[in-house]
Each structure stands twice: as C-alpha cells, then as structure tokens.
Amino acid sequence: MALATIIQNEFDQILANWMRDQGREGVRRTDVVSARESEAQSRELLQALARALRDTRSDDTFDFSNPGWDPVREALEHISQTRTESGVSPTEMAWFIASIKQSIFTILSQRNADDPKLLIDQVWMVTKIVDQMALHAISAYVDQREAIIERQQSEMTEVSAPVVKIWDRIVTVPLLGTVDSFRAQTVMENLLQAIVEREAEVAIIDITGVSTVDTMVAQHLLKTAAAVRLMGAECVISGISPKIAQTIVHLGVDLPNVVTRGDLQSGLSYAFERLGVKIGG
Amino acid sequence: MNAMDRIGASAIKRTKFVTAVSEIARNALIYGGGGVMTFHLHKLAGRPSVLAECVDHGPGIADVDRALQDGYTTGKGLGLGLSGARRLVDRFAIETLPGEGTTVIMECGAR
C-alpha cells in the first residue's frame, strides 16, 4: 500500500499515537502549549503532510522546496511562531516534529508487513521528510528569533537616545552605556532634529552614564558639538566625572569650543545663565 | 574588567586601563585587520598588575615613532589612540614588523 494512502486512511490512528508519543517522550510542554492547542497544531501539520504526500511524488525526486510542500512549510512556520512566542526551546521544537516518526512507522509496519522492501523504502522516505520538516521548523524558529532581536535592537536604539526639552529653548540628551559609531550617529541626528523642532538654543549632552570615553567617543562628541554650533545653538557636555576627566587629559584629547560641566545641574545652570533665565527663590 | 577587580584596582585605574584597551583593540581591528587580546595577572615592581597583550597580523606600522606622536594618523581618527593609550597605562611596549603585524603590551597596576 502506498505511503500517501496509508496516511490518508489511518489519519486518526496516526494522530492519536503521535499525541500519545508526545506525552511519553516528554516533548509536550503543557505549561506553555495547552493540550488542545498542541492537538490542533499536530492535526494541522499531519493534514498538511497527508495532502503534500497525495499531491507530490514521494520517490527519489522528493524535494522539500517543491510547491506541493508549501502547506507543510506554512504549517511548520505557524507552529514555530506560536511556540517561539511562548518560549519553547529549539530542541523541544525539533523533538515535537521528530516524534511523529514512531506513529507513522508503527502503522507502516502493520500495513506492509508482507513487503519488507516497500516497508524499508517507505521508512526511509518518511525519515527524509520528517528530517526536512524538523530542519525547516528550526530554521523558521531561528528566523523568528532574529526578527525579534532585530525589532528589539531598533527599539533600543530609539529609546537609547531620547532628546528631551527640559526648559524653554534647552534640550538635553542623556547618554548611557557604550557609545558606538551607530549610536553616536543616532544621537547626533536626534539632537539636531530636536534643535530645529524645539527651537533650542542650548543642547546639553549628559554623559554621566557613559562608562568609558576613548578617542572615538570623544571624536563623536566633538563632531556632534560642531554640528550643533553650525545650527546656531551652543553645545554643553555635562556629567564629566573625575575618572573621565583624567582619562581624557591623559589621552590628550582637547575639547575646544565646547562648554563642559561636571554634572547635569551645572550644565543646566550654565544654560540658564546663557539664556538669561531667572529662577525664583 | 574582571582582572582589574581581581587585583583590587581603583576606579580611576580601571577606567584608564579599559580606555587604553579600547584604543588598542580598535587599532588592531581597523588597521591590523583584527587580532587577539589576552589578559594576564602579572607583577609590576613587586605589586599585582594586569597585563594585556594585543596581537594582530596586519601590515604593521611603518614608522612607530611617528605613530606615537600626538595627532598623527593615517586614518580618520584623532591620532591620539596609540599615544594616549601609552599615557594611560604604567607600562607600554610596542613591537611591529612591516608585513608581519603588530604586538602591543600594556600593563597597569592597582593604584
């Protein structure tokens, strides 16, 4: 009996056995994937597999990238996505797919017991298909993880350089952590944009949270300050700790035409003075 | 960073050393085409220190004396990385062979 026919005819039996095996192999994560969801996913995948086997030739010409296998790949991507979101590991994902083998093999050996050659061919075929399926699920898993990381990275970059207006005509941007070229560029763009939008005359870059200032960071700061000046505003760099000050001196970096202050408060009071702002009290 | 903690380095020493390492590592990456940095716990004048050794197999530095001058650069930086790093650490050594690569050794005590 042909592979496609067996899977078609014995669909419910294979599904039931697979669900049982999932429980036994410990691949069912009842904590993150509910039993019903798990069964729905298993059914979806097995249906797609049965359809693909019916519509394509399962012989030496088997090619997983064949359009006939589209539903299987889509089902895998869908399952992978829901499981990635609920925090299932790639190993568990692979186990889940691979655990289908046993139930299919059992049925095959019952139906084709009288034809060992056919049986071996079919077992080999199923192994090839299921391996491909597991590989595809893993690669979908990795793709989805990467998409998540990429999205978080771009979100981080956006929030890592928030330019805030702290007073009329004064904007400030607090820098945290390490300043690489990419972030420096983002900071510069955000700051210059804010100067235009908020009609700022003083821009304060606060580097209290920057762990190290080396020549590259210093150069980025100088460039940003120069750009701010070109726009007719003044740039103040605040939050220069004693450690950073000594390091900058030893490096031999000169910060000409840039007002620097030890903390944000001094930076702000310089800006007030500069703009003639008087505070009551 | 951990090594500096291990010898109980002061905050200022730590900042200086980390900055120097950052400069040298970037040089190895930009000019030396990448390299290997290793850290060792060491002794400098009988006191515990951290030694960093950065080895690259890039084109080497043609004129070390000039490269160590403030403001001299063949690239786009400030030209202060090498000379600045030398001032930030307690011991600085550079060995370079044109076509073979460059090795920079930096050592920094706890205080």
Short mmCIF file of C-alpha atoms in Angstrom, two decimals:
data_model
loop_
_atom_site.label_atom_id
_atom_site.label_comp_id
_atom_site.label_asym_id
_atom_site.label_seq_id
_atom_site.Cartn_x
_atom_site.Cartn_y
_atom_site.Cartn_z
CA MET A 1 0.00 0.00 0.00
CA ALA A 2 1.32 3.41 -0.91
CA LEU A 3 2.55 5.84 1.73
CA ALA A 4 0.06 8.58 0.88
CA THR A 5 -2.87 6.15 1.01
CA ILE A 6 -1.85 4.73 4.37
CA ILE A 7 -1.51 8.13 5.97
CA GLN A 8 -4.82 9.20 4.45
CA ASN A 9 -6.68 6.13 5.63
CA GLU A 10 -5.10 5.85 9.05
CA PHE A 11 -5.07 9.56 9.78
CA ASP A 12 -6.88 9.39 13.12
CA GLN A 13 -4.84 6.45 14.36
CA ILE A 14 -1.54 8.15 13.49
CA LEU A 15 -2.63 11.38 15.12
CA ALA A 16 -3.76 9.60 18.29
CA ASN A 17 -0.50 7.67 18.53
CA TRP A 18 1.53 10.78 17.88
CA MET A 19 -0.25 12.65 20.66
CA ARG A 20 0.43 9.72 22.96
CA ASP A 21 4.11 9.62 21.95
CA GLN A 22 4.46 13.35 22.52
CA GLY A 23 3.32 12.80 26.07
CA ARG A 24 5.64 9.86 26.54
CA GLU A 25 8.71 11.47 25.00
CA GLY A 26 8.24 14.45 27.23
CA VAL A 27 8.01 16.77 24.27
CA ARG A 28 4.64 18.09 25.23
CA ARG A 29 5.08 21.32 27.10
CA THR A 30 1.75 21.51 28.88
CA ASP A 31 2.99 24.55 30.76
CA VAL A 32 3.31 26.69 27.65
CA VAL A 33 1.29 24.89 24.98
CA SER A 34 -2.15 23.73 26.03
CA ALA A 35 -3.18 20.16 25.18
CA ARG A 36 -5.87 21.43 22.85
CA GLU A 37 -3.53 23.79 21.06
CA SER A 38 -0.98 21.02 20.79
CA GLU A 39 -3.51 18.69 19.24
CA ALA A 40 -4.73 21.38 16.85
CA GLN A 41 -1.16 22.02 15.74
CA SER A 42 -0.40 18.33 15.36
CA ARG A 43 -3.57 17.84 13.33
CA GLU A 44 -2.79 20.82 11.14
CA LEU A 45 0.70 19.53 10.43
CA LEU A 46 -0.39 15.95 9.77
CA GLN A 47 -3.16 17.12 7.43
CA ALA A 48 -0.68 19.23 5.50
CA LEU A 49 1.67 16.26 5.32
CA ALA A 50 -1.08 13.93 4.05
CA ARG A 51 -2.06 16.45 1.41
CA ALA A 52 1.50 17.01 0.27
CA LEU A 53 2.13 13.27 0.02
CA ARG A 54 -1.00 12.88 -2.07
CA ASP A 55 -0.15 15.76 -4.41
CA THR A 56 3.55 15.11 -4.92
CA ARG A 57 5.61 12.10 -5.86
CA SER A 58 7.28 10.58 -2.86
CA ASP A 59 10.19 8.85 -4.52
CA ASP A 60 13.78 9.77 -5.31
CA THR A 61 12.61 13.05 -6.79
CA PHE A 62 11.39 14.20 -3.37
CA ASP A 63 12.18 17.88 -2.98
CA PHE A 64 11.01 19.72 0.09
CA SER A 65 11.18 23.06 -1.71
CA ASN A 66 8.63 21.80 -4.25
CA PRO A 67 5.44 23.97 -4.22
CA GLY A 68 3.48 20.85 -3.32
CA TRP A 69 5.09 21.05 0.13
CA ASP A 70 4.07 24.68 0.67
CA PRO A 71 1.24 23.80 3.10
CA VAL A 72 3.65 21.74 5.23
CA ARG A 73 6.19 24.54 5.35
CA GLU A 74 3.47 27.05 6.20
CA ALA A 75 2.12 24.82 8.96
CA LEU A 76 5.64 24.45 10.38
CA GLU A 77 6.22 28.19 10.29
CA HIS A 78 2.91 28.78 12.02
CA ILE A 79 3.67 26.24 14.75
CA SER A 80 7.19 27.56 15.13
CA GLN A 81 5.88 31.09 15.51
CA THR A 82 3.33 30.30 18.20
CA ARG A 83 5.90 28.21 20.07
CA THR A 84 8.65 30.83 19.80
CA GLU A 85 6.29 33.34 21.32
CA SER A 86 5.56 31.03 24.23
CA GLY A 87 9.24 30.33 24.83
CA VAL A 88 9.71 26.76 23.63
CA SER A 89 13.35 25.81 23.02
CA PRO A 90 14.57 24.71 19.55
CA THR A 91 15.36 21.25 20.91
CA GLU A 92 11.79 20.80 22.09
CA MET A 93 10.59 22.09 18.75
CA ALA A 94 12.71 19.51 16.89
CA TRP A 95 11.59 16.74 19.25
CA PHE A 96 7.98 17.63 18.65
CA ILE A 97 8.41 17.17 14.88
CA ALA A 98 10.62 14.10 15.12
CA SER A 99 8.19 12.32 17.47
CA ILE A 100 5.81 11.87 14.54
CA LYS A 101 8.08 9.16 13.10
CA GLN A 102 7.21 6.46 15.55
CA SER A 103 3.45 6.54 14.99
CA ILE A 104 3.88 6.51 11.21
CA PHE A 105 6.43 3.68 11.35
CA THR A 106 4.11 1.58 13.51
CA ILE A 107 1.24 1.92 11.07
CA LEU A 108 3.50 1.28 8.07
CA SER A 109 4.89 -1.90 9.57
CA GLN A 110 1.35 -3.15 10.26
CA ARG A 111 0.10 -2.43 6.75
CA ASN A 112 3.13 -3.53 4.75
CA ALA A 113 4.43 -6.37 6.87
CA ASP A 114 4.34 -8.67 3.84
CA ASP A 115 6.55 -6.43 1.70
CA PRO A 116 9.79 -5.66 3.57
CA LYS A 117 11.38 -3.89 0.62
CA LEU A 118 8.48 -1.48 0.25
CA LEU A 119 8.42 -1.00 4.02
CA ILE A 120 12.09 -0.05 4.16
CA ASP A 121 11.66 2.34 1.25
CA GLN A 122 8.73 3.98 2.98
CA VAL A 123 10.53 4.23 6.30
CA TRP A 124 13.47 5.83 4.54
CA MET A 125 11.11 8.23 2.76
CA VAL A 126 9.33 9.23 5.96
CA THR A 127 12.66 9.72 7.72
CA LYS A 128 13.83 12.01 4.93
CA ILE A 129 10.62 14.01 5.01
CA VAL A 130 10.43 14.35 8.79
CA ASP A 131 14.11 15.37 8.99
CA GLN A 132 13.46 18.06 6.42
CA MET A 133 10.44 19.18 8.38
CA ALA A 134 12.42 19.41 11.61
CA LEU A 135 15.19 21.37 9.85
CA HIS A 136 12.66 23.73 8.38
CA ALA A 137 11.00 24.25 11.75
CA ILE A 138 14.38 25.05 13.33
CA SER A 139 15.31 27.48 10.61
CA ALA A 140 11.89 29.14 10.93
CA TYR A 141 12.49 29.31 14.66
CA VAL A 142 15.87 31.00 14.17
CA ASP A 143 14.42 33.44 11.64
CA GLN A 144 11.67 34.41 14.03
CA ARG A 145 14.11 34.83 16.90
CA GLU A 146 16.29 37.01 14.73
CA ALA A 147 13.30 39.12 13.72
CA ILE A 148 12.52 39.62 17.41
CA ILE A 149 16.12 40.60 18.19
CA GLU A 150 16.22 42.98 15.26
CA ARG A 151 12.99 44.62 16.33
CA GLN A 152 14.21 44.99 19.90
CA GLN A 153 17.51 46.39 18.69
CA SER A 154 15.84 49.10 16.68
CA GLU A 155 13.54 49.88 19.59
CA MET A 156 16.53 50.10 21.89
CA THR A 157 18.33 52.45 19.58
CA GLU A 158 15.31 54.70 19.52
CA VAL A 159 14.89 54.81 23.25
CA SER A 160 18.62 54.91 23.96
CA ALA A 161 18.89 58.49 22.75
CA PRO A 162 15.78 60.29 23.90
CA VAL A 163 16.14 64.00 23.37
CA VAL A 164 14.05 65.88 25.93
CA LYS A 165 13.18 69.51 26.20
CA ILE A 166 13.88 70.41 29.80
CA TRP A 167 13.28 74.12 29.55
CA ASP A 168 12.25 76.68 27.01
CA ARG A 169 15.00 76.67 24.33
CA ILE A 170 17.02 73.99 26.14
CA VAL A 171 17.18 70.34 25.04
CA THR A 172 19.16 67.53 26.60
CA VAL A 173 20.12 64.01 25.69
CA PRO A 174 21.38 61.60 28.35
CA LEU A 175 23.87 59.04 27.03
CA LEU A 176 24.11 55.64 28.70
CA GLY A 177 26.44 52.69 28.35
CA THR A 178 28.76 52.42 25.40
CA VAL A 179 28.76 54.86 22.54
CA ASP A 180 29.49 53.22 19.21
CA SER A 181 29.51 54.91 15.83
CA PHE A 182 25.97 53.84 15.09
CA ARG A 183 24.59 55.21 18.33
CA ALA A 184 26.63 58.37 18.05
CA GLN A 185 25.09 58.92 14.65
CA THR A 186 21.58 58.37 16.05
CA VAL A 187 22.25 60.78 18.90
CA MET A 188 23.53 63.43 16.52
CA GLU A 189 20.53 63.11 14.20
CA ASN A 190 18.01 63.14 17.05
CA LEU A 191 19.68 66.10 18.71
CA LEU A 192 19.91 68.21 15.56
CA GLN A 193 16.31 67.40 14.73
CA ALA A 194 15.21 68.38 18.23
CA ILE A 195 17.08 71.68 18.00
CA VAL A 196 15.04 72.55 14.93
CA GLU A 197 11.71 71.32 16.29
CA ARG A 198 12.02 72.77 19.78
CA GLU A 199 13.80 75.95 18.62
CA ALA A 200 16.53 75.20 21.15
CA GLU A 201 19.50 77.46 21.71
CA VAL A 202 21.38 75.24 24.11
CA ALA A 203 21.85 71.48 23.74
CA ILE A 204 23.15 69.58 26.73
CA ILE A 205 24.73 66.16 26.16
CA ASP A 206 24.89 64.39 29.51
CA ILE A 207 27.50 61.64 29.63
CA THR A 208 27.08 60.66 33.30
CA GLY A 209 26.05 57.17 32.25
CA VAL A 210 28.85 56.60 29.75
CA SER A 211 31.34 54.10 31.14
CA THR A 212 34.37 54.98 29.04
CA VAL A 213 35.28 57.90 26.87
CA ASP A 214 38.02 56.95 24.45
CA THR A 215 39.23 58.88 21.41
CA MET A 216 36.43 57.53 19.26
CA VAL A 217 33.71 58.64 21.70
CA ALA A 218 35.47 61.99 22.13
CA GLN A 219 35.58 62.41 18.38
CA HIS A 220 31.87 61.67 18.11
CA LEU A 221 31.15 64.23 20.85
CA LEU A 222 33.29 66.83 19.08
CA LYS A 223 31.52 66.22 15.78
CA THR A 224 28.11 66.48 17.39
CA ALA A 225 29.13 69.70 19.16
CA ALA A 226 30.42 71.14 15.90
CA ALA A 227 27.16 70.27 14.14
CA VAL A 228 25.14 71.85 16.96
CA ARG A 229 27.22 75.02 16.67
CA LEU A 230 26.68 75.14 12.92
CA MET A 231 22.98 75.27 13.63
CA GLY A 232 23.43 78.33 15.78
CA ALA A 233 22.99 76.61 19.11
CA GLU A 234 25.50 76.01 21.84
CA CYS A 235 26.57 72.58 22.98
CA VAL A 236 27.24 71.76 26.62
CA ILE A 237 28.69 68.41 27.64
CA SER A 238 27.81 67.60 31.22
CA GLY A 239 28.40 64.68 33.53
CA ILE A 240 32.17 64.53 33.14
CA SER A 241 33.25 62.54 36.18
CA PRO A 242 36.72 62.86 37.72
CA LYS A 243 37.65 59.49 36.21
CA ILE A 244 36.58 60.52 32.74
CA ALA A 245 38.26 63.92 33.09
CA GLN A 246 41.62 62.33 33.94
CA THR A 247 41.28 59.80 31.17
CA ILE A 248 40.54 62.50 28.62
CA VAL A 249 43.55 64.51 29.78
CA HIS A 250 45.87 61.52 29.54
CA LEU A 251 44.54 60.66 26.12
CA GLY A 252 45.47 64.19 25.10
CA VAL A 253 42.03 64.95 23.75
CA ASP A 254 41.21 68.62 23.60
CA LEU A 255 37.60 69.76 23.65
CA PRO A 256 37.86 73.26 22.18
CA ASN A 257 34.80 75.49 21.89
CA VAL A 258 32.74 73.07 23.94
CA VAL A 259 31.45 74.03 27.35
CA THR A 260 31.85 71.15 29.76
CA ARG A 261 30.39 70.72 33.23
CA GLY A 262 30.75 68.14 35.97
CA ASP A 263 27.08 67.35 36.32
CA LEU A 264 23.77 68.00 34.64
CA GLN A 265 22.78 70.63 37.22
CA SER A 266 25.81 72.78 36.45
CA GLY A 267 25.15 72.27 32.76
CA LEU A 268 21.61 73.46 33.20
CA SER A 269 22.53 76.48 35.29
CA TYR A 270 25.09 77.43 32.64
CA ALA A 271 22.31 77.24 30.05
CA PHE A 272 20.03 79.40 32.23
CA GLU A 273 22.74 81.99 32.58
CA ARG A 274 23.40 81.94 28.90
CA LEU A 275 19.74 82.45 28.01
CA GLY A 276 19.12 84.94 30.79
CA VAL A 277 16.62 82.70 32.55
CA LYS A 278 15.96 83.71 36.15
CA ILE A 279 14.56 81.23 38.57
CA GLY A 280 12.56 82.48 41.52
CA GLY A 281 13.72 81.81 45.03
CA MET B 1 37.49 44.41 33.83
CA ASN B 2 37.35 41.25 35.98
CA ALA B 3 41.11 41.09 36.09
CA MET B 4 41.21 44.67 37.35
CA ASP B 5 38.71 43.70 40.05
CA ARG B 6 40.89 40.74 40.94
CA ILE B 7 43.89 42.93 41.77
CA GLY B 8 41.65 45.42 43.56
CA ALA B 9 42.30 48.27 41.17
CA SER B 10 40.99 51.75 41.95
CA ALA B 11 38.15 53.15 39.85
CA ILE B 12 40.39 55.63 38.08
CA LYS B 13 42.99 52.97 37.21
CA ARG B 14 40.26 50.77 35.91
CA THR B 15 38.78 53.49 33.71
CA LYS B 16 42.19 54.37 32.35
CA PHE B 17 43.08 50.77 31.56
CA VAL B 18 39.73 49.99 29.96
CA THR B 19 40.06 53.09 27.80
CA ALA B 20 43.60 52.16 26.74
CA VAL B 21 42.47 48.61 25.90
CA SER B 22 39.60 50.04 23.87
CA GLU B 23 42.01 52.23 21.87
CA ILE B 24 44.45 49.43 21.14
CA ALA B 25 41.69 46.94 20.32
CA ARG B 26 40.19 49.37 17.84
CA ASN B 27 43.56 49.96 16.24
CA ALA B 28 44.05 46.21 15.84
CA LEU B 29 40.59 45.95 14.31
CA ILE B 30 40.78 48.93 11.95
CA TYR B 31 44.44 48.89 10.93
CA GLY B 32 45.51 45.35 11.77
CA GLY B 33 42.51 43.58 10.28
CA GLY B 34 41.55 42.09 13.65
CA GLY B 35 43.66 40.49 16.32
CA VAL B 36 43.72 38.65 19.61
CA MET B 37 43.80 40.30 23.01
CA THR B 38 44.85 38.27 26.02
CA PHE B 39 44.90 39.32 29.67
CA HIS B 40 47.20 38.03 32.37
CA LEU B 41 47.58 38.68 36.06
CA HIS B 42 51.14 39.88 36.49
CA LYS B 43 53.54 41.69 38.80
CA LEU B 44 54.86 45.17 38.22
CA ALA B 45 57.63 46.27 40.58
CA GLY B 46 56.54 43.59 43.03
CA ARG B 47 52.89 44.67 43.06
CA PRO B 48 50.00 42.88 41.35
CA SER B 49 49.10 44.17 37.92
CA VAL B 50 47.13 43.29 34.85
CA LEU B 51 48.91 42.76 31.57
CA ALA B 52 47.11 42.97 28.24
CA GLU B 53 48.69 41.69 25.08
CA CYS B 54 47.17 42.54 21.72
CA VAL B 55 48.48 40.70 18.68
CA ASP B 56 47.45 41.33 15.10
CA HIS B 57 48.86 40.08 11.82
CA GLY B 58 48.14 43.19 9.83
CA PRO B 59 50.50 45.30 7.73
CA GLY B 60 52.45 46.55 10.74
CA ILE B 61 53.36 50.16 11.49
CA ALA B 62 55.87 51.72 9.11
CA ASP B 63 57.09 54.45 11.44
CA VAL B 64 56.40 53.69 15.10
CA ASP B 65 57.94 56.92 16.40
CA ARG B 66 55.66 58.93 14.21
CA ALA B 67 52.65 56.79 15.05
CA LEU B 68 53.29 57.53 18.72
CA GLN B 69 53.17 61.30 18.13
CA ASP B 70 50.03 63.11 19.20
CA GLY B 71 47.75 63.91 16.31
CA TYR B 72 49.42 61.67 13.78
CA THR B 73 47.07 59.32 11.99
CA THR B 74 46.86 57.55 8.67
CA GLY B 75 43.13 57.07 9.15
CA LYS B 76 40.20 59.25 10.12
CA GLY B 77 40.60 59.33 13.90
CA LEU B 78 42.08 61.98 16.14
CA GLY B 79 45.55 60.44 16.04
CA LEU B 80 45.62 60.10 19.81
CA GLY B 81 44.79 56.44 20.33
CA LEU B 82 48.29 54.99 20.45
CA SER B 83 49.96 57.92 22.21
CA GLY B 84 47.00 58.33 24.55
CA ALA B 85 46.94 54.66 25.48
CA ARG B 86 50.66 54.86 26.26
CA ARG B 87 49.99 57.67 28.73
CA LEU B 88 47.07 55.84 30.34
CA VAL B 89 48.99 52.74 31.42
CA ASP B 90 52.01 52.11 33.65
CA ARG B 91 53.98 50.14 31.09
CA PHE B 92 53.62 50.22 27.35
CA ALA B 93 55.54 48.31 24.72
CA ILE B 94 55.01 48.03 21.02
CA GLU B 95 56.63 45.68 18.57
CA THR B 96 55.91 45.83 14.90
CA LEU B 97 57.28 44.35 11.72
CA PRO B 98 56.12 45.68 8.37
CA GLY B 99 54.09 42.96 6.68
CA GLU B 100 54.08 40.76 9.76
CA GLY B 101 51.85 42.51 12.25
CA THR B 102 51.90 44.41 15.49
CA THR B 103 52.01 43.42 19.15
CA VAL B 104 51.14 45.88 21.88
CA ILE B 105 51.73 45.09 25.54
CA MET B 106 50.17 47.23 28.24
CA GLU B 107 50.47 46.79 31.97
CA CYS B 108 48.62 48.55 34.70
CA GLY B 109 48.92 48.33 38.49
CA ALA B 110 46.17 48.63 41.06
CA ARG B 111 46.97 52.14 42.17
#
